């Protein structure tokens, strides 16, 4: 099966070409040629992009299907329990109507540490085997065994939580700096990148001292230029998750997303209802939204690699849909539209070693998004979805 998209503007993950043809041959992008295609699609007035990659999510049943409807072709899960993870991996391998995923599997936290307090909430218990008890790390001597257990589950990277909850008025057990360092070292020895959850400067410094590869959030207390410079100097990437802080802090600005017909019309009533969430059990600075947007701007100016990620979960942010607000917020924080699109495509692919995706080039996976208009000048045009392909399979409208 060969499909040719003709005369589209093409953002290839890095730069934009005003008009080009792109050929899909089976599950791959092929070099354009003059051979006849089975399907021809007129791309005039439209823009073709690599499928979006959400660099921070938590996947439960149905989420990967919803993500793909909104053009997110790969989700990077940052905490998933073993039974659920096996089920989601099977779905992603066997079906072409769901997004692909990578996952840390179980995250590393202290016994009773974040997010244990969320796992005990009534709505979470309804998630069954996806919310049961999970392995924790009491001290540095347990780091190696914890990483080995994650490898056995097929983890793609290691997620480490450094969060005593104080910034949000909670008091939670937290990994010691020595234990964080032991986990990062054990992860690296096993070939796994280490990605830390830290939402304060204090905790981000523990992560940086330990030698992590990435931060799963921007910090929500005021970020200093010194910290930004340190993150840049260490080559650490940062996942934005601005829509997450909006959701947790019930910032009313985020509601524009579902009021946008291009998004709202594709969401179930259940998904819309999930926007209301009780964020009181989640540690975030009270001024977290404003601080986080400023942090993204400061990190960007410091040359830090920013990856678009929502922290989509069973409530808000919403799988797939919220990526279209995340990239808008990245531009409001100071990234150009093309930079925000790269943060949602080529950059996460590169930083997570996904060499087969994130760009439009011959030989790569045909994970593609065709939208009306020009998101390289108006970022909200990503919401005007015309077509989505996953591994070359054109999705139903
Ligand atoms: Zn998360």
PDB file of N, CA and C in Angstrom, residues 229-275:
ATOM      1  N   UNK A 229      21.473  27.419  34.288  1.00  0.00           N
ATOM      2  CA  UNK A 229      22.817  27.254  33.720  1.00  0.00           C
ATOM      3  C   UNK A 229      23.394  25.888  34.091  1.00  0.00           C
ATOM      4  N   UNK A 230      23.121  25.457  35.310  1.00  0.00           N
ATOM      5  CA  UNK A 230      23.632  24.145  35.744  1.00  0.00           C
ATOM      6  C   UNK A 230      22.965  23.019  34.935  1.00  0.00           C
ATOM      7  N   UNK A 231      21.658  23.109  34.732  1.00  0.00           N
ATOM      8  CA  UNK A 231      20.942  22.093  33.950  1.00  0.00           C
ATOM      9  C   UNK A 231      21.497  22.053  32.527  1.00  0.00           C
ATOM     10  N   UNK A 232      21.722  23.244  31.965  1.00  0.00           N
ATOM     11  CA  UNK A 232      22.273  23.311  30.599  1.00  0.00           C
ATOM     12  C   UNK A 232      23.674  22.708  30.552  1.00  0.00           C
ATOM     13  N   UNK A 233      24.513  23.058  31.541  1.00  0.00           N
ATOM     14  CA  UNK A 233      25.907  22.590  31.535  1.00  0.00           C
ATOM     15  C   UNK A 233      25.982  21.073  31.641  1.00  0.00           C
ATOM     16  N   UNK A 234      25.027  20.481  32.374  1.00  0.00           N
ATOM     17  CA  UNK A 234      25.047  19.019  32.523  1.00  0.00           C
ATOM     18  C   UNK A 234      24.369  18.302  31.353  1.00  0.00           C
ATOM     19  N   UNK A 235      23.791  19.070  30.417  1.00  0.00           N
ATOM     20  CA  UNK A 235      23.147  18.439  29.264  1.00  0.00           C
ATOM     21  C   UNK A 235      21.875  17.689  29.618  1.00  0.00           C
ATOM     22  N   UNK A 236      21.252  18.100  30.711  1.00  0.00           N
ATOM     23  CA  UNK A 236      20.032  17.418  31.175  1.00  0.00           C
ATOM     24  C   UNK A 236      18.814  17.986  30.440  1.00  0.00           C
ATOM     25  N   UNK A 237      17.941  17.101  29.946  1.00  0.00           N
ATOM     26  CA  UNK A 237      16.707  17.588  29.319  1.00  0.00           C
ATOM     27  C   UNK A 237      15.626  17.788  30.379  1.00  0.00           C
ATOM     28  N   UNK A 238      14.637  18.610  30.048  1.00  0.00           N
ATOM     29  CA  UNK A 238      13.538  18.896  30.977  1.00  0.00           C
ATOM     30  C   UNK A 238      12.210  18.742  30.235  1.00  0.00           C
ATOM     31  N   UNK A 239      11.288  17.988  30.823  1.00  0.00           N
ATOM     32  CA  UNK A 239       9.955  17.833  30.247  1.00  0.00           C
ATOM     33  C   UNK A 239       9.060  18.925  30.845  1.00  0.00           C
ATOM     34  N   UNK A 240       8.280  19.580  29.999  1.00  0.00           N
ATOM     35  CA  UNK A 240       7.613  20.821  30.431  1.00  0.00           C
ATOM     36  C   UNK A 240       6.450  20.591  31.405  1.00  0.00           C
ATOM     37  N   UNK A 241       5.505  19.768  31.064  1.00  0.00           N
ATOM     38  CA  UNK A 241       4.297  19.463  31.863  1.00  0.00           C
ATOM     39  C   UNK A 241       3.571  20.704  32.389  1.00  0.00           C
ATOM     40  N   UNK A 242       3.482  21.765  31.572  1.00  0.00           N
ATOM     41  CA  UNK A 242       2.761  22.972  32.000  1.00  0.00           C
ATOM     42  C   UNK A 242       1.264  22.711  32.158  1.00  0.00           C
ATOM     43  N   UNK A 243       0.693  21.866  31.300  1.00  0.00           N
ATOM     44  CA  UNK A 243      -0.747  21.571  31.418  1.00  0.00           C
ATOM     45  C   UNK A 243      -1.040  20.796  32.703  1.00  0.00           C
ATOM     46  N   UNK A 244      -0.054  20.057  33.183  1.00  0.00           N
ATOM     47  CA  UNK A 244      -0.238  19.323  34.445  1.00  0.00           C
ATOM     48  C   UNK A 244      -0.390  20.298  35.611  1.00  0.00           C
ATOM     49  N   UNK A 245       0.482  21.298  35.656  1.00  0.00           N
ATOM     50  CA  UNK A 245       0.382  22.260  36.761  1.00  0.00           C
ATOM     51  C   UNK A 245      -0.921  23.050  36.663  1.00  0.00           C
ATOM     52  N   UNK A 246      -1.340  23.369  35.471  1.00  0.00           N
ATOM     53  CA  UNK A 246      -2.652  24.014  35.294  1.00  0.00           C
ATOM     54  C   UNK A 246      -3.771  23.142  35.865  1.00  0.00           C
ATOM     55  N   UNK A 247      -3.696  21.848  35.551  1.00  0.00           N
ATOM     56  CA  UNK A 247      -4.768  20.942  35.981  1.00  0.00           C
ATOM     57  C   UNK A 247      -4.769  20.780  37.497  1.00  0.00           C
ATOM     58  N   UNK A 248      -3.597  20.549  38.062  1.00  0.00           N
ATOM     59  CA  UNK A 248      -3.497  20.290  39.499  1.00  0.00           C
ATOM     60  C   UNK A 248      -3.914  21.517  40.302  1.00  0.00           C
ATOM     61  N   UNK A 249      -3.556  22.701  39.796  1.00  0.00           N
ATOM     62  CA  UNK A 249      -3.866  23.936  40.517  1.00  0.00           C
ATOM     63  C   UNK A 249      -5.198  24.544  40.079  1.00  0.00           C
ATOM     64  N   UNK A 250      -5.957  23.790  39.252  1.00  0.00           N
ATOM     65  CA  UNK A 250      -7.271  24.256  38.779  1.00  0.00           C
ATOM     66  C   UNK A 250      -7.200  25.655  38.175  1.00  0.00           C
ATOM     67  N   UNK A 251      -6.167  25.890  37.384  1.00  0.00           N
ATOM     68  CA  UNK A 251      -6.044  27.173  36.688  1.00  0.00           C
ATOM     69  C   UNK A 251      -7.119  27.227  35.596  1.00  0.00           C
ATOM     70  N   UNK A 252      -7.966  28.273  35.617  1.00  0.00           N
ATOM     71  CA  UNK A 252      -9.090  28.300  34.667  1.00  0.00           C
ATOM     72  C   UNK A 252      -8.664  28.457  33.207  1.00  0.00           C
ATOM     73  N   UNK A 253      -7.437  28.915  32.946  1.00  0.00           N
ATOM     74  CA  UNK A 253      -7.013  29.149  31.553  1.00  0.00           C
ATOM     75  C   UNK A 253      -7.071  27.880  30.720  1.00  0.00           C
ATOM     76  N   UNK A 254      -6.841  26.741  31.364  1.00  0.00           N
ATOM     77  CA  UNK A 254      -6.751  25.487  30.629  1.00  0.00           C
ATOM     78  C   UNK A 254      -8.045  25.056  29.969  1.00  0.00           C
ATOM     79  N   UNK A 255      -9.166  25.641  30.418  1.00  0.00           N
ATOM     80  CA  UNK A 255     -10.465  25.217  29.888  1.00  0.00           C
ATOM     81  C   UNK A 255     -10.660  25.591  28.432  1.00  0.00           C
ATOM     82  N   UNK A 256      -9.817  26.522  27.906  1.00  0.00           N
ATOM     83  CA  UNK A 256      -9.979  26.893  26.496  1.00  0.00           C
ATOM     84  C   UNK A 256      -9.814  25.684  25.582  1.00  0.00           C
ATOM     85  N   UNK A 257      -9.050  24.697  26.046  1.00  0.00           N
ATOM     86  CA  UNK A 257      -8.772  23.545  25.197  1.00  0.00           C
ATOM     87  C   UNK A 257     -10.052  22.805  24.813  1.00  0.00           C
ATOM     88  N   UNK A 258     -10.900  22.506  25.799  1.00  0.00           N
ATOM     89  CA  UNK A 258     -12.110  21.739  25.479  1.00  0.00           C
ATOM     90  C   UNK A 258     -13.195  22.630  24.895  1.00  0.00           C
ATOM     91  N   UNK A 259     -13.084  23.957  25.116  1.00  0.00           N
ATOM     92  CA  UNK A 259     -14.034  24.874  24.459  1.00  0.00           C
ATOM     93  C   UNK A 259     -13.702  25.011  22.969  1.00  0.00           C
ATOM     94  N   UNK A 260     -12.459  24.677  22.593  1.00  0.00           N
ATOM     95  CA  UNK A 260     -12.063  24.712  21.182  1.00  0.00           C
ATOM     96  C   UNK A 260     -12.765  23.545  20.475  1.00  0.00           C
ATOM     97  N   UNK A 261     -13.654  23.875  19.528  1.00  0.00           N
ATOM     98  CA  UNK A 261     -14.440  22.849  18.822  1.00  0.00           C
ATOM     99  C   UNK A 261     -13.543  21.752  18.232  1.00  0.00           C
ATOM    100  N   UNK A 262     -12.364  22.165  17.763  1.00  0.00           N
ATOM    101  CA  UNK A 262     -11.475  21.204  17.096  1.00  0.00           C
ATOM    102  C   UNK A 262     -11.031  20.106  18.059  1.00  0.00           C
ATOM    103  N   UNK A 263     -11.024  20.417  19.353  1.00  0.00           N
ATOM    104  CA  UNK A 263     -10.648  19.441  20.373  1.00  0.00           C
ATOM    105  C   UNK A 263     -11.896  18.881  21.053  1.00  0.00           C
ATOM    106  N   UNK A 264     -12.767  19.782  21.525  1.00  0.00           N
ATOM    107  CA  UNK A 264     -13.931  19.372  22.312  1.00  0.00           C
ATOM    108  C   UNK A 264     -14.831  18.385  21.589  1.00  0.00           C
ATOM    109  N   UNK A 265     -14.975  18.565  20.264  1.00  0.00           N
ATOM    110  CA  UNK A 265     -15.880  17.697  19.505  1.00  0.00           C
ATOM    111  C   UNK A 265     -15.373  16.262  19.448  1.00  0.00           C
ATOM    112  N   UNK A 266     -14.095  16.065  19.726  1.00  0.00           N
ATOM    113  CA  UNK A 266     -13.519  14.709  19.646  1.00  0.00           C
ATOM    114  C   UNK A 266     -13.410  14.049  21.020  1.00  0.00           C
ATOM    115  N   UNK A 267     -13.818  14.765  22.076  1.00  0.00           N
ATOM    116  CA  UNK A 267     -13.685  14.230  23.435  1.00  0.00           C
ATOM    117  C   UNK A 267     -15.008  13.661  23.932  1.00  0.00           C
ATOM    118  N   UNK A 268     -14.925  12.524  24.600  1.00  0.00           N
ATOM    119  CA  UNK A 268     -16.122  11.958  25.212  1.00  0.00           C
ATOM    120  C   UNK A 268     -16.518  12.799  26.428  1.00  0.00           C
ATOM    121  N   UNK A 269     -17.802  12.697  26.829  1.00  0.00           N
ATOM    122  CA  UNK A 269     -18.254  13.407  28.034  1.00  0.00           C
ATOM    123  C   UNK A 269     -17.431  12.960  29.240  1.00  0.00           C
ATOM    124  N   UNK A 270     -17.075  11.669  29.234  1.00  0.00           N
ATOM    125  CA  UNK A 270     -16.281  11.117  30.344  1.00  0.00           C
ATOM    126  C   UNK A 270     -14.911  11.803  30.417  1.00  0.00           C
ATOM    127  N   UNK A 271     -14.293  12.001  29.244  1.00  0.00           N
ATOM    128  CA  UNK A 271     -12.980  12.661  29.215  1.00  0.00           C
ATOM    129  C   UNK A 271     -13.108  14.099  29.694  1.00  0.00           C
ATOM    130  N   UNK A 272     -14.187  14.790  29.257  1.00  0.00           N
ATOM    131  CA  UNK A 272     -14.370  16.184  29.675  1.00  0.00           C
ATOM    132  C   UNK A 272     -14.602  16.273  31.187  1.00  0.00           C
ATOM    133  N   UNK A 273     -15.370  15.322  31.713  1.00  0.00           N
ATOM    134  CA  UNK A 273     -15.634  15.330  33.156  1.00  0.00           C
ATOM    135  C   UNK A 273     -14.350  15.114  33.944  1.00  0.00           C
ATOM    136  N   UNK A 274     -13.402  14.391  33.345  1.00  0.00           N
ATOM    137  CA  UNK A 274     -12.149  14.085  34.033  1.00  0.00           C
ATOM    138  C   UNK A 274     -11.274  15.316  34.225  1.00  0.00           C
ATOM    139  N   UNK A 275     -11.655  16.433  33.594  1.00  0.00           N
ATOM    140  CA  UNK A 275     -10.887  17.674  33.771  1.00  0.00           C
ATOM    141  C   UNK A 275     -10.974  18.189  35.199  1.00  0.00           C
TER     142      UNK A 275
END
